[in-house]
Amino acid sequence: MNKPFPVPQGSAAQRIEAELRRAIVALDLPPGTRLSEQEIAGRHGMSRQPVREAMIALARARLVEILPQRGTVVVKISARKMMEARFIREAIETAVVRRACSSFDRQSRQRIDDLLGMQEDAARRDDHTGFQRYDEMFHVTLAEGAGCPLAWDTVQDIKAHMDRVCQLSLPGANAMLPLIAQHKAIVAAIDAQDEAKAEEAMRFHLTEILRALPRIEAEHPELFE
Amino acid sequence: MNKPFPVPQGSAAQRIEAELRRAIVALDLPPGTRLSEQEIAGRHGMSRQPVREAMIALARARLVEILPQRGTVVVKISARKMMEARFIREAIETAVVRRACSSFDRQSRQRIDDLLGMQEDAARRDDHTGFQRYDEMFHVTLAEGAGCPLAWDTVQDIKAHMDRVCQLSLPGANAMLPLIAQHKAIVAAIDAQDEAKAEEAMRFHLTEILRALPRIEAEHPELFE
DNA sequence: TGGTCGACACTTGTATGGTAGTGTAGATTA
DNA sequence: TAATCTACACTACCATACAAGTGTCGACCA
């Protein structure tokens, strides 16, 4: 069984990248924060080089912006890019569930049920972190089961524009249980091999965040550009 | 007007990344080629550091694989991943043209016509490189005009899995003119605001490469994994 | 002759010093 | 006083040196 929270491994550069990514998405490093290679290196007891490589990777993921010879800052949340990203994700994931209706890996199907159960537990414990983790695993397993693991790799890249907004939307009272119900609706449609219904269920699920966006932006204008 | 072939600019790391990317896609560096940071650095008259950063970026794009403490190799073409990438690209670009039917930027629409003309010229000159360049610009402009520039950024990332196959398919007798006709069919459907027809035209266009794949793989088995 | 062990050449990963460009704050001058 | 100029502190960027891991080839031994 996979560890829900694998210990950081690999090179120092990869570890620091994962750590910074987590901190940015969790809003521990709010948009606009200036990042100094020197300072981060010192704080983590390593040299500037691995930190620099991590920065470059994060810049590719559009989580930070490197201004040559000036500095590196955490990018502000862009409502526009967030909506574009959501649109793209919707395009990919609706196509995936359509394919899943034709053929879906049996082992993945079993794992889906396990994940839904664990996600429900996390929701009952009001464990936001665990909930998001299992939510992600749900979508990963969907892509794998449909025979298109590359789809999730792609979604993950653009998700960077969305997950900070998701982070902000979760604490909103009882936001988690409806999401689980939506997951179940998607699975039910796949089981019934009903492509149109599966696509519509996924579309509705991914539109959820769009409904929360105006409120989020109004509550935290300083995080947006 | 944009230069069709902008001079390499930016940091040394970005220049060397662009150069390596080009060489890999053009198959100047065939799959399986071992790349040495040291050797490349020496050949380009720079230190290992910028080369290393370029390698990391290319590894993220899945064009090379870095084996820690062992070496870096150009990844082989995977027919499976190529088909997955094509599937994802189809999902994104069909969604884009659907959106383009509802509203399409006027300036982009004009640019589309210009590009089609230039692409036709390139085809007549049998200029493969220019043809591919304008082909890419066509799809970029489509995404921009539909108000979703991020879509092309995403496609570009997964296109890495396809580009080399496209490269091999072009020299095939008169492969370019049909592609232009398909582009025109897409534009015509958008002008008519016919979503279903536009989607179908794009789908057909992106299926073209799939039809060529078996022949390509049979002719160059050593490039595939 | 066949198998094992070890030095070596090679790789990537990390540390550190120096360079060039940029923003800023203070000094200087009209 | 206000505008301009200059020195400085800070940054990303690059070069170089060192560390750590891996595959290979050859010497050595049973």
Tab-separated table of N, CA and C in Angstrom, chain B residues 57-189:
chain	number	residue	atom	x	y	z
B	57	ALA	N	15.259	20.915	-16.949
B	57	ALA	CA	14.056	21.383	-17.632
B	57	ALA	C	13.612	20.355	-18.671
B	58	LEU	N	14.561	19.792	-19.418
B	58	LEU	CA	14.212	18.812	-20.443
B	58	LEU	C	13.691	17.527	-19.813
B	59	ALA	N	14.207	17.201	-18.631
B	59	ALA	CA	13.726	16.008	-17.928
B	59	ALA	C	12.267	16.213	-17.524
B	60	ARG	N	11.922	17.437	-17.121
B	60	ARG	CA	10.533	17.737	-16.775
B	60	ARG	C	9.631	17.577	-17.985
B	61	ALA	N	10.153	17.923	-19.155
B	61	ALA	CA	9.368	17.806	-20.391
B	61	ALA	C	9.408	16.385	-20.940
B	62	ARG	N	10.068	15.495	-20.202
B	62	ARG	CA	10.151	14.073	-20.581
B	62	ARG	C	10.895	13.852	-21.889
B	63	LEU	N	11.779	14.760	-22.234
B	63	LEU	CA	12.566	14.549	-23.451
B	63	LEU	C	13.843	13.793	-23.137
B	64	VAL	N	14.345	13.947	-21.935
B	64	VAL	CA	15.516	13.178	-21.508
B	64	VAL	C	15.202	12.551	-20.153
B	65	GLU	N	16.006	11.553	-19.810
B	65	GLU	CA	15.868	10.926	-18.499
B	65	GLU	C	17.204	11.015	-17.788
B	66	ILE	N	17.164	11.567	-16.587
B	66	ILE	CA	18.375	11.692	-15.789
B	66	ILE	C	18.456	10.508	-14.840
B	67	LEU	N	19.498	9.693	-15.000
B	67	LEU	CA	19.711	8.577	-14.092
B	67	LEU	C	20.778	9.010	-13.094
B	68	PRO	N	20.379	9.185	-11.835
B	68	PRO	CA	21.306	9.753	-10.852
B	68	PRO	C	22.628	8.994	-10.808
B	69	GLN	N	23.690	9.727	-10.815
B	69	GLN	CA	25.062	9.200	-10.719
B	69	GLN	C	25.427	8.318	-11.897
B	70	ARG	N	24.591	8.242	-12.909
B	70	ARG	CA	24.909	7.351	-14.025
B	70	ARG	C	24.999	8.087	-15.349
B	71	GLY	N	24.034	8.903	-15.611
B	71	GLY	CA	24.091	9.616	-16.879
B	71	GLY	C	22.725	10.096	-17.312
B	72	THR	N	22.694	10.759	-18.436
B	72	THR	CA	21.451	11.293	-18.969
B	72	THR	C	21.307	10.822	-20.412
B	73	VAL	N	20.130	10.316	-20.752
B	73	VAL	CA	19.913	9.807	-22.095
B	73	VAL	C	18.669	10.438	-22.706
B	74	VAL	N	18.666	10.545	-24.023
B	74	VAL	CA	17.477	10.972	-24.751
B	74	VAL	C	16.477	9.825	-24.716
B	75	VAL	N	15.268	10.097	-24.245
B	75	VAL	CA	14.296	9.013	-24.088
B	75	VAL	C	13.841	8.508	-25.445
B	76	LYS	N	13.555	7.217	-25.487
B	76	LYS	CA	13.049	6.622	-26.720
B	76	LYS	C	11.605	7.065	-26.936
B	77	ILE	N	11.161	6.995	-28.170
B	77	ILE	CA	9.780	7.316	-28.468
B	77	ILE	C	8.905	6.166	-27.998
B	78	SER	N	7.858	6.497	-27.285
B	78	SER	CA	6.922	5.485	-26.819
B	78	SER	C	5.616	5.631	-27.567
B	79	ALA	N	5.273	4.586	-28.329
B	79	ALA	CA	4.032	4.654	-29.107
B	79	ALA	C	2.836	4.819	-28.176
B	80	ARG	N	2.922	4.158	-27.031
B	80	ARG	CA	1.822	4.236	-26.074
B	80	ARG	C	1.639	5.662	-25.556
B	81	LYS	N	2.758	6.262	-25.089
B	81	LYS	CA	2.668	7.619	-24.559
B	81	LYS	C	2.276	8.608	-25.641
B	82	MET	N	2.759	8.322	-26.856
B	82	MET	CA	2.413	9.212	-27.952
B	82	MET	C	0.913	9.197	-28.181
B	83	MET	N	0.297	8.035	-28.097
B	83	MET	CA	-1.142	7.962	-28.304
B	83	MET	C	-1.898	8.597	-27.141
B	84	GLU	N	-1.387	8.416	-25.949
B	84	GLU	CA	-2.000	9.085	-24.798
B	84	GLU	C	-1.915	10.599	-24.966
B	85	ALA	N	-0.752	11.082	-25.371
B	85	ALA	CA	-0.564	12.523	-25.545
B	85	ALA	C	-1.516	13.056	-26.613
B	86	ARG	N	-1.648	12.283	-27.676
B	86	ARG	CA	-2.547	12.695	-28.752
B	86	ARG	C	-3.981	12.773	-28.242
B	87	PHE	N	-4.359	11.805	-27.452
B	87	PHE	CA	-5.705	11.779	-26.871
B	87	PHE	C	-5.955	13.025	-26.020
B	88	ILE	N	-4.976	13.379	-25.204
B	88	ILE	CA	-5.118	14.553	-24.337
B	88	ILE	C	-5.176	15.819	-25.172
B	89	ARG	N	-4.298	15.888	-26.162
B	89	ARG	CA	-4.289	17.071	-27.018
B	89	ARG	C	-5.630	17.224	-27.725
B	90	GLU	N	-6.185	16.111	-28.169
B	90	GLU	CA	-7.481	16.151	-28.833
B	90	GLU	C	-8.542	16.678	-27.878
B	91	ALA	N	-8.500	16.203	-26.631
B	91	ALA	CA	-9.489	16.661	-25.641
B	91	ALA	C	-9.401	18.174	-25.472
B	92	ILE	N	-8.176	18.695	-25.373
B	92	ILE	CA	-8.006	20.127	-25.139
B	92	ILE	C	-8.405	20.927	-26.364
B	93	GLU	N	-7.911	20.533	-27.517
B	93	GLU	CA	-8.103	21.377	-28.698
B	93	GLU	C	-9.530	21.310	-29.238
B	94	THR	N	-10.215	20.201	-29.052
B	94	THR	CA	-11.616	20.182	-29.454
B	94	THR	C	-12.421	21.126	-28.556
B	95	ALA	N	-12.084	21.133	-27.276
B	95	ALA	CA	-12.765	22.062	-26.363
B	95	ALA	C	-12.474	23.506	-26.763
B	96	VAL	N	-11.236	23.758	-27.196
B	96	VAL	CA	-10.859	25.113	-27.593
B	96	VAL	C	-11.645	25.575	-28.823
B	97	VAL	N	-11.737	24.733	-29.825
B	97	VAL	CA	-12.451	25.170	-31.037
B	97	VAL	C	-13.946	25.336	-30.768
B	98	ARG	N	-14.481	24.523	-29.867
B	98	ARG	CA	-15.876	24.717	-29.472
B	98	ARG	C	-16.061	26.113	-28.885
B	99	ARG	N	-15.151	26.463	-27.999
B	99	ARG	CA	-15.231	27.786	-27.393
B	99	ARG	C	-15.026	28.877	-28.454
B	100	ALA	N	-14.151	28.578	-29.412
B	100	ALA	CA	-13.868	29.560	-30.463
B	100	ALA	C	-15.123	29.866	-31.268
B	101	CYS	N	-16.023	28.900	-31.361
B	101	CYS	CA	-17.261	29.122	-32.115
B	101	CYS	C	-18.134	30.185	-31.455
B	102	SER	N	-18.108	30.223	-30.140
B	102	SER	CA	-18.931	31.202	-29.424
B	102	SER	C	-18.363	32.606	-29.570
B	103	SER	N	-17.062	32.716	-29.381
B	103	SER	CA	-16.453	34.043	-29.527
B	103	SER	C	-15.000	33.882	-29.919
B	104	PHE	N	-14.623	34.599	-30.948
B	104	PHE	CA	-13.252	34.492	-31.434
B	104	PHE	C	-12.710	35.890	-31.681
B	105	ASP	N	-11.548	36.148	-31.138
B	105	ASP	CA	-10.951	37.477	-31.251
B	105	ASP	C	-10.712	37.870	-32.713
B	106	ARG	N	-11.149	39.096	-33.071
B	106	ARG	CA	-11.077	39.516	-34.473
B	106	ARG	C	-9.633	39.557	-34.982
B	107	GLN	N	-8.764	40.112	-34.152
B	107	GLN	CA	-7.360	40.243	-34.556
B	107	GLN	C	-6.740	38.861	-34.810
B	108	SER	N	-7.070	37.912	-33.940
B	108	SER	CA	-6.547	36.557	-34.113
B	108	SER	C	-7.082	35.950	-35.406
B	109	ARG	N	-8.359	36.246	-35.697
B	109	ARG	CA	-8.959	35.707	-36.909
B	109	ARG	C	-8.186	36.161	-38.154
B	110	GLN	N	-7.774	37.425	-38.155
B	110	GLN	CA	-7.014	37.953	-39.289
B	110	GLN	C	-5.667	37.241	-39.386
B	111	ARG	N	-5.050	37.069	-38.226
B	111	ARG	CA	-3.733	36.428	-38.183
B	111	ARG	C	-3.799	34.998	-38.708
B	112	ILE	N	-4.908	34.328	-38.413
B	112	ILE	CA	-5.094	32.961	-38.908
B	112	ILE	C	-4.962	32.914	-40.425
B	113	ASP	N	-5.620	33.855	-41.079
B	113	ASP	CA	-5.561	33.887	-42.547
B	113	ASP	C	-4.131	34.105	-43.028
B	114	ASP	N	-3.438	35.046	-42.382
B	114	ASP	CA	-2.043	35.292	-42.752
B	114	ASP	C	-1.216	34.011	-42.619
B	115	LEU	N	-1.399	33.343	-41.493
B	115	LEU	CA	-0.610	32.139	-41.217
B	115	LEU	C	-0.893	31.052	-42.244
B	116	LEU	N	-2.166	30.881	-42.580
B	116	LEU	CA	-2.510	29.855	-43.568
B	116	LEU	C	-1.807	30.131	-44.891
B	117	GLY	N	-1.773	31.420	-45.259
B	117	GLY	CA	-1.081	31.784	-46.492
B	117	GLY	C	0.398	31.447	-46.433
B	118	MET	N	1.016	31.829	-45.328
B	118	MET	CA	2.450	31.581	-45.204
B	118	MET	C	2.760	30.093	-45.147
B	119	GLN	N	1.858	29.346	-44.510
B	119	GLN	CA	2.079	27.904	-44.416
B	119	GLN	C	1.990	27.266	-45.800
B	120	GLU	N	1.063	27.782	-46.602
B	120	GLU	CA	0.915	27.259	-47.958
B	120	GLU	C	2.191	27.518	-48.769
B	121	ASP	N	2.747	28.722	-48.593
B	121	ASP	CA	4.004	29.039	-49.265
B	121	ASP	C	5.099	28.063	-48.857
B	122	ALA	N	5.190	27.826	-47.550
B	122	ALA	CA	6.228	26.922	-47.040
B	122	ALA	C	6.059	25.532	-47.652
B	123	ALA	N	4.800	25.084	-47.762
B	123	ALA	CA	4.541	23.766	-48.339
B	123	ALA	C	5.011	23.724	-49.791
B	124	ARG	N	4.734	24.811	-50.532
B	124	ARG	CA	5.154	24.853	-51.941
B	124	ARG	C	6.666	24.823	-52.062
B	125	ARG	N	7.336	25.470	-51.115
B	125	ARG	CA	8.811	25.472	-51.145
B	125	ARG	C	9.374	24.161	-50.609
B	126	ASP	N	8.474	23.268	-50.149
B	126	ASP	CA	8.892	22.013	-49.516
B	126	ASP	C	9.762	22.303	-48.287
B	127	ASP	N	9.394	23.370	-47.574
B	127	ASP	CA	10.156	23.802	-46.393
B	127	ASP	C	9.508	23.210	-45.138
B	128	HIS	N	9.994	22.035	-44.743
B	128	HIS	CA	9.380	21.328	-43.613
B	128	HIS	C	9.452	22.123	-42.326
B	129	THR	N	10.627	22.696	-42.079
B	129	THR	CA	10.825	23.427	-40.825
B	129	THR	C	9.853	24.594	-40.722
B	130	GLY	N	9.791	25.391	-41.789
B	130	GLY	CA	8.875	26.514	-41.789
B	130	GLY	C	7.429	26.048	-41.666
B	131	PHE	N	7.113	24.952	-42.337
B	131	PHE	CA	5.757	24.411	-42.279
B	131	PHE	C	5.358	24.089	-40.853
B	132	GLN	N	6.235	23.370	-40.164
B	132	GLN	CA	5.933	23.007	-38.774
B	132	GLN	C	5.805	24.241	-37.897
B	133	ARG	N	6.652	25.218	-38.165
B	133	ARG	CA	6.616	26.460	-37.404
B	133	ARG	C	5.260	27.154	-37.550
B	134	TYR	N	4.779	27.239	-38.772
B	134	TYR	CA	3.509	27.910	-38.993
B	134	TYR	C	2.337	27.058	-38.501
B	135	ASP	N	2.521	25.736	-38.582
B	135	ASP	CA	1.489	24.851	-38.035
B	135	ASP	C	1.304	25.135	-36.551
B	136	GLU	N	2.428	25.221	-35.867
B	136	GLU	CA	2.375	25.501	-34.429
B	136	GLU	C	1.710	26.844	-34.172
B	137	MET	N	2.098	27.859	-34.971
B	137	MET	CA	1.520	29.189	-34.784
B	137	MET	C	0.013	29.170	-35.005
B	138	PHE	N	-0.433	28.348	-35.947
B	138	PHE	CA	-1.870	28.235	-36.203
B	138	PHE	C	-2.598	27.807	-34.931
B	139	HIS	N	-2.076	26.762	-34.309
B	139	HIS	CA	-2.747	26.252	-33.112
B	139	HIS	C	-2.627	27.228	-31.939
B	140	VAL	N	-1.494	27.902	-31.840
B	140	VAL	CA	-1.333	28.926	-30.797
B	140	VAL	C	-2.393	30.000	-30.960
B	141	THR	N	-2.525	30.503	-32.186
B	141	THR	CA	-3.443	31.600	-32.445
B	141	THR	C	-4.887	31.181	-32.203
B	142	LEU	N	-5.168	29.924	-32.507
B	142	LEU	CA	-6.499	29.397	-32.220
B	142	LEU	C	-6.804	29.499	-30.724
B	143	ALA	N	-5.850	29.058	-29.921
B	143	ALA	CA	-6.050	29.084	-28.462
B	143	ALA	C	-6.174	30.519	-27.966
B	144	GLU	N	-5.320	31.390	-28.471
B	144	GLU	CA	-5.362	32.795	-28.058
B	144	GLU	C	-6.686	33.430	-28.436
B	145	GLY	N	-7.101	33.205	-29.661
B	145	GLY	CA	-8.339	33.800	-30.145
B	145	GLY	C	-9.548	33.323	-29.360
B	146	ALA	N	-9.480	32.089	-28.879
B	146	ALA	CA	-10.591	31.554	-28.093
B	146	ALA	C	-10.520	32.016	-26.645
B	147	GLY	N	-9.485	32.815	-26.327
B	147	GLY	CA	-9.355	33.339	-24.966
B	147	GLY	C	-8.798	32.350	-23.983
B	148	CYS	N	-8.006	31.407	-24.478
B	148	CYS	CA	-7.437	30.407	-23.581
B	148	CYS	C	-5.979	30.117	-23.939
B	149	PRO	N	-5.121	31.129	-23.826
B	149	PRO	CA	-3.710	30.927	-24.184
B	149	PRO	C	-3.045	29.840	-23.362
B	150	LEU	N	-3.529	29.641	-22.137
B	150	LEU	CA	-2.948	28.609	-21.281
B	150	LEU	C	-3.103	27.232	-21.914
B	151	ALA	N	-4.137	27.085	-22.743
B	151	ALA	CA	-4.368	25.797	-23.377
B	151	ALA	C	-3.167	25.395	-24.234
B	152	TRP	N	-2.610	26.366	-24.940
B	152	TRP	CA	-1.484	26.001	-25.782
B	152	TRP	C	-0.248	25.678	-24.952
B	153	ASP	N	-0.031	26.417	-23.865
B	153	ASP	CA	1.086	26.095	-22.970
B	153	ASP	C	1.004	24.627	-22.564
B	154	THR	N	-0.208	24.206	-22.241
B	154	THR	CA	-0.398	22.833	-21.794
B	154	THR	C	-0.140	21.853	-22.926
B	155	VAL	N	-0.700	22.163	-24.097
B	155	VAL	CA	-0.502	21.275	-25.239
B	155	VAL	C	0.985	21.150	-25.553
B	156	GLN	N	1.677	22.282	-25.443
B	156	GLN	CA	3.101	22.274	-25.783
B	156	GLN	C	3.876	21.283	-24.910
B	157	ASP	N	3.481	21.208	-23.642
B	157	ASP	CA	4.175	20.287	-22.744
B	157	ASP	C	4.002	18.837	-23.186
B	158	ILE	N	2.795	18.454	-23.568
B	158	ILE	CA	2.577	17.055	-23.938
B	158	ILE	C	2.969	16.781	-25.380
B	159	LYS	N	3.055	17.851	-26.171
B	159	LYS	CA	3.419	17.683	-27.570
B	159	LYS	C	4.803	17.044	-27.731
B	160	ALA	N	5.615	17.186	-26.687
B	160	ALA	CA	6.965	16.616	-26.749
B	160	ALA	C	6.920	15.139	-27.126
B	161	HIS	N	5.859	14.465	-26.682
B	161	HIS	CA	5.749	13.036	-26.965
B	161	HIS	C	5.386	12.774	-28.425
B	162	MET	N	4.910	13.813	-29.114
B	162	MET	CA	4.425	13.628	-30.470
B	162	MET	C	5.360	14.188	-31.533
B	163	ASP	N	6.066	15.259	-31.182
B	163	ASP	CA	6.808	16.029	-32.171
B	163	ASP	C	7.733	15.178	-33.032
B	164	ARG	N	8.420	14.245	-32.399
B	164	ARG	CA	9.406	13.490	-33.173
B	164	ARG	C	8.732	12.587	-34.200
B	165	VAL	N	7.563	12.064	-33.838
B	165	VAL	CA	6.823	11.256	-34.809
B	165	VAL	C	6.356	12.133	-35.971
B	166	CYS	N	5.882	13.351	-35.631
B	166	CYS	CA	5.462	14.277	-36.691
B	166	CYS	C	6.630	14.560	-37.620
B	167	GLN	N	7.784	14.770	-37.021
B	167	GLN	CA	8.985	15.043	-37.793
B	167	GLN	C	9.230	13.941	-38.830
B	168	LEU	N	9.031	12.701	-38.403
B	168	LEU	CA	9.279	11.562	-39.285
B	168	LEU	C	8.188	11.418	-40.339
B	169	SER	N	6.992	11.899	-40.033
B	169	SER	CA	5.867	11.664	-40.950
B	169	SER	C	5.846	12.663	-42.096
B	170	LEU	N	6.445	13.846	-41.860
B	170	LEU	CA	6.325	14.898	-42.870
B	170	LEU	C	6.948	14.558	-44.222
B	171	PRO	N	8.183	14.061	-44.243
B	171	PRO	CA	8.805	13.808	-45.544
B	171	PRO	C	7.977	12.876	-46.430
B	172	GLY	N	7.076	12.126	-45.826
B	172	GLY	CA	6.209	11.244	-46.605
B	172	GLY	C	5.512	12.045	-47.691
B	173	ALA	N	5.499	11.538	-48.905
B	173	ALA	CA	5.088	12.270	-50.092
B	173	ALA	C	3.813	13.085	-49.870
B	174	ASN	N	3.931	14.391	-50.060
B	174	ASN	CA	2.772	15.292	-50.058
B	174	ASN	C	1.916	15.171	-48.790
B	175	ALA	N	2.567	15.163	-47.662
B	175	ALA	CA	1.809	15.071	-46.416
B	175	ALA	C	1.336	16.436	-45.953
B	176	MET	N	1.911	17.481	-46.543
B	176	MET	CA	1.652	18.809	-46.007
B	176	MET	C	0.341	19.418	-46.496
B	177	LEU	N	0.044	19.255	-47.783
B	177	LEU	CA	-1.147	19.913	-48.320
B	177	LEU	C	-2.449	19.463	-47.648
B	178	PRO	N	-2.634	18.158	-47.414
B	178	PRO	CA	-3.864	17.744	-46.715
B	178	PRO	C	-4.005	18.424	-45.353
B	179	LEU	N	-2.894	18.590	-44.652
B	179	LEU	CA	-2.954	19.215	-43.332
B	179	LEU	C	-3.473	20.650	-43.435
B	180	ILE	N	-3.040	21.351	-44.471
B	180	ILE	CA	-3.516	22.722	-44.656
B	180	ILE	C	-5.015	22.740	-44.938
B	181	ALA	N	-5.450	21.778	-45.752
B	181	ALA	CA	-6.881	21.692	-46.038
B	181	ALA	C	-7.670	21.469	-44.748
B	182	GLN	N	-7.121	20.654	-43.868
B	182	GLN	CA	-7.802	20.397	-42.597
B	182	GLN	C	-7.858	21.666	-41.752
B	183	HIS	N	-6.783	22.411	-41.757
B	183	HIS	CA	-6.791	23.688	-41.038
B	183	HIS	C	-7.916	24.582	-41.554
B	184	LYS	N	-8.039	24.638	-42.856
B	184	LYS	CA	-9.055	25.500	-43.453
B	184	LYS	C	-10.459	25.037	-43.079
B	185	ALA	N	-10.645	23.726	-43.005
B	185	ALA	CA	-11.956	23.185	-42.630
B	185	ALA	C	-12.302	23.599	-41.201
B	186	ILE	N	-11.299	23.581	-40.342
B	186	ILE	CA	-11.528	23.987	-38.948
B	186	ILE	C	-11.964	25.446	-38.896
B	187	VAL	N	-11.231	26.289	-39.612
B	187	VAL	CA	-11.542	27.718	-39.606
B	187	VAL	C	-12.935	27.979	-40.178
B	188	ALA	N	-13.267	27.263	-41.234
B	188	ALA	CA	-14.579	27.450	-41.846
B	188	ALA	C	-15.693	27.130	-40.857
B	189	ALA	N	-15.523	26.043	-40.107
B	189	ALA	CA	-16.544	25.660	-39.120
B	189	ALA	C	-16.658	26.705	-38.020
